Amino acid sequence: MQLSSKGFTFAEILIVVAIMGIVTSVAIKNMGKSDDRANYEESLSELQELSKAIIGDANARSNGERTSFGFIGDIGGLPSTLDDLVSRGSLSASKLDTSKLVAYGWKGPYIESPFSSGSSDFKTDGWGNAYIYATVEYVLSPGDTVVAKISSLGADGAVGGTGYDSDIFIEIKKDQVQANVTGSVIELSGNPVLAATVRVYEPDGFGALTSKSAFTDAFGSYTIQNVSQGVRAITVQLSSGDESEGYRATLGRSLVTARTISDIGSIIQVGIAIASGPGDSNFSFDIQGKIGEDVTIVDFKAVYTPFDGTTGPRYEQKNAGAATVWTAAATLAGSGDQLSDLNTYTSWALNDNATKTIQLNIFQDNTGASVSVIGSEFTTTFYTSAGDAFVVGPFTVGGAPIFALVGDATPRKGLVFFDVINNTGGNHNLIDMKLVYTPYDAFTTGPEFDEAKIGGSTVWTEGGGGTVGSGVQLSTVNAFTNTFWADGLTKEIRFDGFINLSTGKKIDVSGSVFTVTLYMLSGAEYEIGPFVAQ
């Protein structure tokens, strides 16, 4: 058979070329999609690594305890820019507080650059566009708050889009950054420790050490909110005593229950210190053993102000209960003197939960004249035979049990306010008040007022659209809201709505002299003043 030597026609060649073009176009498009897919996966992986650099890895653990907290764990706050993850800049360098047993400060770099295959810069995505890092908070839903967001704008480098053009982002939520810490403080005896100050030490957001605190309640429990996650230190300071060393606490969840802090013991002050004797030159205060066991007190020291090394005052005697346990020999005791250094100190027992009255007597100056100790501030230390030292104080010596003015009374146009402390040695329920003041003209100008507040809460209003004046017991005009006032607590008292009766306009009460009477549910009455509003 004879083969034809005829070639392809021009039309056939055109058809072949067209087919090849279509195949090439499809291949190029698929290649582009493949590149976008790789860039997308690379960007997503890098975003996850950036997030991990900031908040650490929740799955990194040793002996069941989380070990990775990233930038947040060391610095205590979010980075201001992504550069903070690789460069310390003005942030504090890493250091260890040996008393709090906590490390803090910048220990980066928290990522490496490049940190992912194919990435030339840790701040750019798979397409070479810069990541967008923002720390503006927004709420996704109640209780679900975002505190930081890192985004890639996708293949097209523009906001929005679909497919590989859509934005890729990772959100860092508040519960990944901060925790609320709850716990309890228990005595050796098993009883709860009341009114202790619990502190959590954490970095301040710039790498320095700071703290947040709360008081224990009637059950010894406490809650401290919004503590940055990481390895932190918790300390306890009793109402009278030194701050403890740090207890280690790892905060890696939004709500952390710290281990119970137990075996806490101390000597505490009960009530207030009251001056007595000639010229108020003696004073006494009660202490209670809350150590969990009976102890023997073998020495004592009082540090107080005011005190001058030359003029004193110094004291001559110390009693524990009815017994005199120390008397001066050649030298009187001054501020900071340990009594056994000056003369023999007679030891005495303080049983657990028992109360004992301590009295320091005969304060005098360098001429032997009696000196009043009212208003002096004391911090005392009791030394035990076991070698322990328990601090009681600081506290201020008062006169007879009183409610006392703290600072000055401040006048404003139409009102006056001032702080008052309960120095009675007990809690009270306030059921009424009376305000006496001059100048006052009941028939012409007044002035008169229409509202009273305690601690920011309104406890009385005139109620009928009128006013009352000097010397009126408030409950005789309208109901007075009973107010609980704990011993040692300071509250602000405010009288408002002072007007000139003739003009009806608010009046400035500067220069007026006030006396306030507080009426208690127990029947006790306490007078504060007179004092001048200025």
CSV table of C-alpha atoms in Angstrom, one decimal, residues 13-210:
chain,number,residue,atom,x,y,z
A,13,ILE,CA,-2.7,23.2,12.7
A,14,LEU,CA,-4.9,26.0,14.0
A,15,ILE,CA,-7.1,23.5,15.8
A,16,VAL,CA,-4.1,21.8,17.4
A,17,VAL,CA,-2.7,25.2,18.6
A,18,ALA,CA,-6.0,26.2,20.1
A,19,ILE,CA,-6.2,22.9,22.0
A,20,MET,CA,-2.7,23.4,23.3
A,21,GLY,CA,-3.6,27.0,24.4
A,22,ILE,CA,-6.6,25.8,26.3
A,23,VAL,CA,-4.6,23.1,28.1
A,24,THR,CA,-1.9,25.6,29.0
A,25,SER,CA,-4.4,28.1,30.4
A,26,VAL,CA,-6.0,25.5,32.6
A,27,ALA,CA,-2.6,24.4,33.8
A,28,ILE,CA,-1.6,28.0,34.7
A,29,LYS,CA,-4.8,28.6,36.5
A,30,ASN,CA,-4.4,25.4,38.5
A,31,MET,CA,-0.8,26.4,39.3
A,32,GLY,CA,-2.1,29.8,40.6
A,33,LYS,CA,-4.6,28.1,42.8
A,34,SER,CA,-1.9,25.7,44.1
A,35,ASP,CA,0.3,28.7,45.0
A,36,ASP,CA,-2.6,30.4,46.8
A,37,ARG,CA,-3.4,27.3,48.7
A,38,ALA,CA,0.2,27.0,49.9
A,39,ASN,CA,0.3,30.7,50.8
A,40,TYR,CA,-3.0,30.3,52.7
A,41,GLU,CA,-1.8,27.3,54.7
A,42,GLU,CA,1.5,29.0,55.4
A,43,SER,CA,-0.2,32.2,56.6
A,44,LEU,CA,-2.6,30.3,58.8
A,45,SER,CA,0.3,28.3,60.3
A,46,GLU,CA,2.3,31.5,60.9
A,47,LEU,CA,-0.7,33.2,62.6
A,48,GLN,CA,-1.0,30.2,65.0
A,49,GLU,CA,2.8,30.5,65.8
A,50,LEU,CA,2.4,34.3,66.4
A,51,SER,CA,-0.5,33.6,68.8
A,52,LYS,CA,1.6,31.0,70.6
A,53,ALA,CA,4.5,33.4,70.9
A,54,ILE,CA,2.1,35.9,72.7
A,55,ILE,CA,0.1,33.6,75.0
A,56,GLY,CA,2.2,30.4,75.1
A,57,ASP,CA,1.2,26.8,74.5
A,58,ALA,CA,-1.6,25.5,76.7
A,59,ASN,CA,-0.6,21.9,75.9
A,60,ALA,CA,3.0,22.3,77.0
A,61,ARG,CA,3.1,20.7,80.5
A,62,SER,CA,5.4,19.1,83.0
A,63,ASN,CA,4.1,17.0,85.8
A,64,GLY,CA,0.6,18.1,84.9
A,65,GLU,CA,1.4,21.8,85.2
A,66,ARG,CA,1.5,24.2,82.3
A,67,THR,CA,4.9,25.5,81.5
A,68,SER,CA,4.5,27.8,78.4
A,69,PHE,CA,2.9,31.3,78.7
A,70,GLY,CA,4.8,33.2,76.0
A,71,PHE,CA,5.2,37.0,76.1
A,72,ILE,CA,2.2,37.4,78.4
A,73,GLY,CA,3.7,35.1,81.1
A,74,ASP,CA,6.9,37.1,81.2
A,75,ILE,CA,5.7,40.7,80.7
A,76,GLY,CA,2.1,40.6,82.0
A,77,GLY,CA,0.5,42.3,79.1
A,78,LEU,CA,0.1,42.1,75.3
A,79,PRO,CA,3.0,43.3,73.0
A,80,SER,CA,2.5,46.8,71.7
A,81,THR,CA,3.8,45.6,68.3
A,82,LEU,CA,4.9,42.3,66.9
A,83,ASP,CA,8.5,43.5,67.1
A,84,ASP,CA,8.3,43.1,70.9
A,85,LEU,CA,8.3,39.3,70.3
A,86,VAL,CA,11.8,39.4,68.9
A,87,SER,CA,13.4,42.6,70.4
A,88,ARG,CA,13.3,43.7,74.1
A,89,GLY,CA,13.4,47.4,73.4
A,90,SER,CA,12.4,49.4,76.5
A,91,LEU,CA,10.9,46.4,78.3
A,92,SER,CA,12.5,45.2,81.5
A,93,ALA,CA,15.0,42.3,81.2
A,94,SER,CA,14.3,39.1,83.0
A,95,LYS,CA,15.0,38.9,86.7
A,96,LEU,CA,14.1,36.8,89.8
A,97,ASP,CA,12.6,38.1,93.0
A,98,THR,CA,14.0,35.7,95.6
A,99,SER,CA,11.6,36.8,98.3
A,100,LYS,CA,8.5,36.4,96.2
A,101,LEU,CA,9.9,33.4,94.3
A,102,VAL,CA,8.8,34.7,91.0
A,103,ALA,CA,10.6,35.5,87.7
A,104,TYR,CA,9.5,38.2,85.4
A,105,GLY,CA,10.7,40.4,82.5
A,106,TRP,CA,11.5,39.8,78.8
A,107,LYS,CA,13.0,36.4,78.0
A,108,GLY,CA,12.6,36.4,74.2
A,109,PRO,CA,12.9,36.1,71.4
A,110,TYR,CA,9.5,34.3,71.5
A,111,ILE,CA,9.7,33.5,67.8
A,112,GLU,CA,12.5,33.0,65.3
A,113,SER,CA,12.7,34.9,62.0
A,114,PRO,CA,12.2,33.2,59.7
A,115,PHE,CA,10.1,30.9,61.8
A,116,SER,CA,8.3,29.0,59.0
A,117,SER,CA,9.6,27.4,55.8
A,118,GLY,CA,9.1,29.8,52.9
A,119,SER,CA,8.7,32.9,55.1
A,120,SER,CA,11.2,35.7,54.7
A,121,ASP,CA,9.8,37.9,57.5
A,122,PHE,CA,7.8,37.0,60.6
A,123,LYS,CA,5.6,40.0,60.1
A,124,THR,CA,4.5,39.1,56.6
A,125,ASP,CA,2.1,36.5,55.3
A,126,GLY,CA,2.5,33.9,52.6
A,127,TRP,CA,1.9,36.5,49.8
A,128,GLY,CA,4.5,38.9,51.3
A,129,ASN,CA,1.9,41.3,52.8
A,130,ALA,CA,2.3,42.7,56.3
A,131,TYR,CA,0.2,41.1,59.1
A,132,ILE,CA,-2.2,43.5,60.8
A,133,TYR,CA,-1.9,43.4,64.6
A,134,ALA,CA,-4.6,45.2,66.7
A,135,THR,CA,-5.3,45.3,70.4
A,136,VAL,CA,-8.7,47.0,70.4
A,137,GLU,CA,-11.1,45.0,72.5
A,138,TYR,CA,-14.4,43.8,71.2
A,139,VAL,CA,-17.1,41.4,72.5
A,140,LEU,CA,-18.1,38.4,70.4
A,141,SER,CA,-20.8,37.4,72.9
A,142,PRO,CA,-21.4,38.0,76.7
A,143,GLY,CA,-18.4,36.8,78.5
A,144,ASP,CA,-16.4,36.2,75.3
A,145,THR,CA,-14.1,39.2,74.8
A,146,VAL,CA,-11.3,39.5,72.2
A,147,VAL,CA,-8.3,41.5,73.3
A,148,ALA,CA,-6.0,41.1,70.3
A,149,LYS,CA,-6.3,40.1,66.6
A,150,ILE,CA,-3.7,39.3,64.0
A,151,SER,CA,-4.8,39.3,60.4
A,152,SER,CA,-3.7,38.5,56.8
A,153,LEU,CA,-5.7,40.2,54.0
A,154,GLY,CA,-5.4,37.1,51.8
A,155,ALA,CA,-4.3,36.7,48.2
A,156,ASP,CA,-5.6,40.1,47.0
A,157,GLY,CA,-4.2,42.1,49.9
A,158,ALA,CA,-7.5,43.9,50.4
A,159,VAL,CA,-10.1,43.7,53.1
A,160,GLY,CA,-12.9,41.2,52.6
A,161,GLY,CA,-13.1,38.9,49.5
A,162,THR,CA,-13.9,35.3,49.0
A,163,GLY,CA,-11.9,32.1,48.6
A,164,TYR,CA,-8.2,32.7,48.9
A,165,ASP,CA,-8.9,36.5,48.7
A,166,SER,CA,-10.7,36.4,52.0
A,167,ASP,CA,-9.1,37.6,55.3
A,168,ILE,CA,-7.3,35.1,57.5
A,169,PHE,CA,-7.1,36.0,61.2
A,170,ILE,CA,-6.6,34.6,64.6
A,171,GLU,CA,-8.2,36.1,67.8
A,172,ILE,CA,-6.7,36.2,71.3
A,173,LYS,CA,-9.4,36.2,73.9
A,174,LYS,CA,-9.4,37.7,77.4
A,175,ASP,CA,-9.7,34.3,79.1
A,176,GLN,CA,-6.4,33.3,77.3
A,177,VAL,CA,-4.6,36.3,78.8
A,178,GLN,CA,-6.1,36.9,82.3
A,179,ALA,CA,-7.4,34.8,85.1
A,180,ASN,CA,-9.5,35.4,88.2
A,181,VAL,CA,-7.8,33.8,91.3
A,182,THR,CA,-9.8,32.4,94.2
A,183,GLY,CA,-8.6,30.6,97.3
A,184,SER,CA,-8.6,30.5,101.0
A,185,VAL,CA,-6.3,31.1,104.0
A,186,ILE,CA,-6.5,28.8,107.0
A,187,GLU,CA,-4.9,28.9,110.5
A,188,LEU,CA,-3.0,26.1,112.0
A,189,SER,CA,-6.1,25.4,114.1
A,190,GLY,CA,-8.2,24.9,111.0
A,191,ASN,CA,-10.1,28.2,111.5
A,192,PRO,CA,-10.4,30.7,108.6
A,193,VAL,CA,-8.1,33.7,108.6
A,194,LEU,CA,-10.3,36.9,108.5
A,195,ALA,CA,-9.3,40.3,107.0
A,196,ALA,CA,-5.9,39.1,105.7
A,197,THR,CA,-4.5,40.8,102.7
A,198,VAL,CA,-3.7,38.3,99.9
A,199,ARG,CA,-1.5,39.6,97.1
A,200,VAL,CA,-0.8,38.2,93.7
A,201,TYR,CA,2.5,39.4,92.2
A,202,GLU,CA,2.7,39.7,88.4
A,203,PRO,CA,4.5,41.7,85.8
A,204,ASP,CA,2.9,45.1,85.1
A,205,GLY,CA,2.7,44.9,81.3
A,206,PHE,CA,6.2,46.4,80.8
A,207,GLY,CA,8.1,43.7,82.6
A,208,ALA,CA,8.4,45.3,86.1
A,209,LEU,CA,6.8,43.6,89.2
A,210,THR,CA,3.4,44.8,90.6
